[in-house]
């Protein structure tokens, strides 16, 4: 799967969540970007196996995060243009303060 195809999956997942699509479908959609099999050296020790798996996961996960960020930036830019009273940056700051004050 290419980087752009993975970014499209991220955008589709966000669109689905906002559109009321079930979480099972969204989870399945996002699960499609992670490898189902990993190639590791036959004589690899545990550290080498972990590194090989991390290396094979990092590309798809990076593209997925990039897709989420790209989608957020597009929505935030549109919001900032249409809603002059409150900026997306202020909303994010309020969210951060709320999360920081919560206990797990």
XYZ file of C-alpha atoms in Angstrom:
104
model
C 0.000 0.000 0.000
C 1.422 3.400 -0.958
C 1.798 6.368 1.367
C -1.029 8.211 -0.383
C -3.335 5.196 -0.088
C -2.629 5.081 3.652
C -3.309 8.831 3.981
C -6.618 8.264 2.188
C -7.474 5.565 4.754
C -6.882 8.102 7.550
C -9.151 10.635 5.858
C -11.781 7.953 5.231
C -11.633 6.931 8.905
C -12.143 10.509 10.077
C -14.960 10.996 7.596
C -16.556 7.767 8.770
C -16.329 8.684 12.446
C -17.880 12.094 11.788
C -20.541 10.479 9.604
C -21.598 7.977 12.238
C -20.037 4.878 10.690
C -19.521 2.136 13.262
C -16.250 1.938 15.136
C -15.756 -1.656 13.974
C -15.666 -0.470 10.367
C -13.278 2.378 11.183
C -11.005 0.015 13.134
C -11.021 -2.427 10.247
C -10.209 0.365 7.812
C -7.251 1.513 9.896
C -6.143 -2.059 10.455
C -5.670 -2.453 6.710
C -2.585 -0.215 6.832
C -0.598 -2.389 9.220
C 1.306 -5.377 7.905
C -0.198 -8.768 8.642
C 3.150 -10.505 8.238
C 6.685 -9.414 9.070
C 9.949 -10.452 7.519
C 12.672 -11.112 10.071
C 16.099 -12.685 9.715
C 15.984 -16.435 10.377
C 18.727 -16.309 13.000
C 17.574 -13.058 14.609
C 17.614 -12.560 18.340
C 14.739 -10.831 20.134
C 16.207 -7.348 19.653
C 16.707 -7.888 15.924
C 13.153 -9.234 15.542
C 11.790 -6.189 17.372
C 13.852 -3.815 15.244
C 12.729 -5.528 12.018
C 9.081 -5.304 13.040
C 9.410 -1.677 14.120
C 11.119 -0.845 10.841
C 8.252 -2.430 8.877
C 5.591 -0.688 10.970
C 7.137 2.781 10.982
C 6.422 3.593 7.319
C 2.697 2.776 7.359
C 2.153 4.371 10.776
C 4.018 7.501 9.724
C 1.845 7.795 6.595
C -1.297 7.243 8.695
C -0.321 9.988 11.128
C 0.557 12.242 8.211
C -2.922 11.644 6.773
C -4.571 12.556 10.080
C -2.473 15.724 10.378
C -3.182 16.687 6.772
C -6.915 16.227 7.300
C -6.848 18.187 10.549
C -4.969 21.075 8.940
C -7.502 21.258 6.108
C -10.444 21.299 8.521
C -8.731 23.778 10.874
C -7.907 26.130 7.979
C -11.504 26.005 6.756
C -12.812 26.575 10.307
C -10.478 29.535 10.871
C -11.656 31.144 7.625
C -15.351 30.698 8.432
C -15.344 31.239 12.202
C -13.459 34.477 13.005
C -14.479 34.541 16.705
C -12.565 31.466 17.851
C -9.472 30.015 16.227
C -8.656 26.331 15.953
C -5.499 27.078 17.959
C -7.614 28.372 20.873
C -9.791 25.267 20.719
C -6.692 23.052 20.845
C -5.292 25.008 23.793
C -8.580 24.578 25.687
C -8.566 20.857 24.914
C -4.977 20.545 26.137
C -5.819 22.350 29.377
C -8.848 20.111 29.887
C -6.796 16.943 29.312
C -3.999 18.189 31.559
C -6.450 18.721 34.407
C -8.010 15.250 34.129
C -6.762 12.320 36.147
C -6.554 8.887 34.556
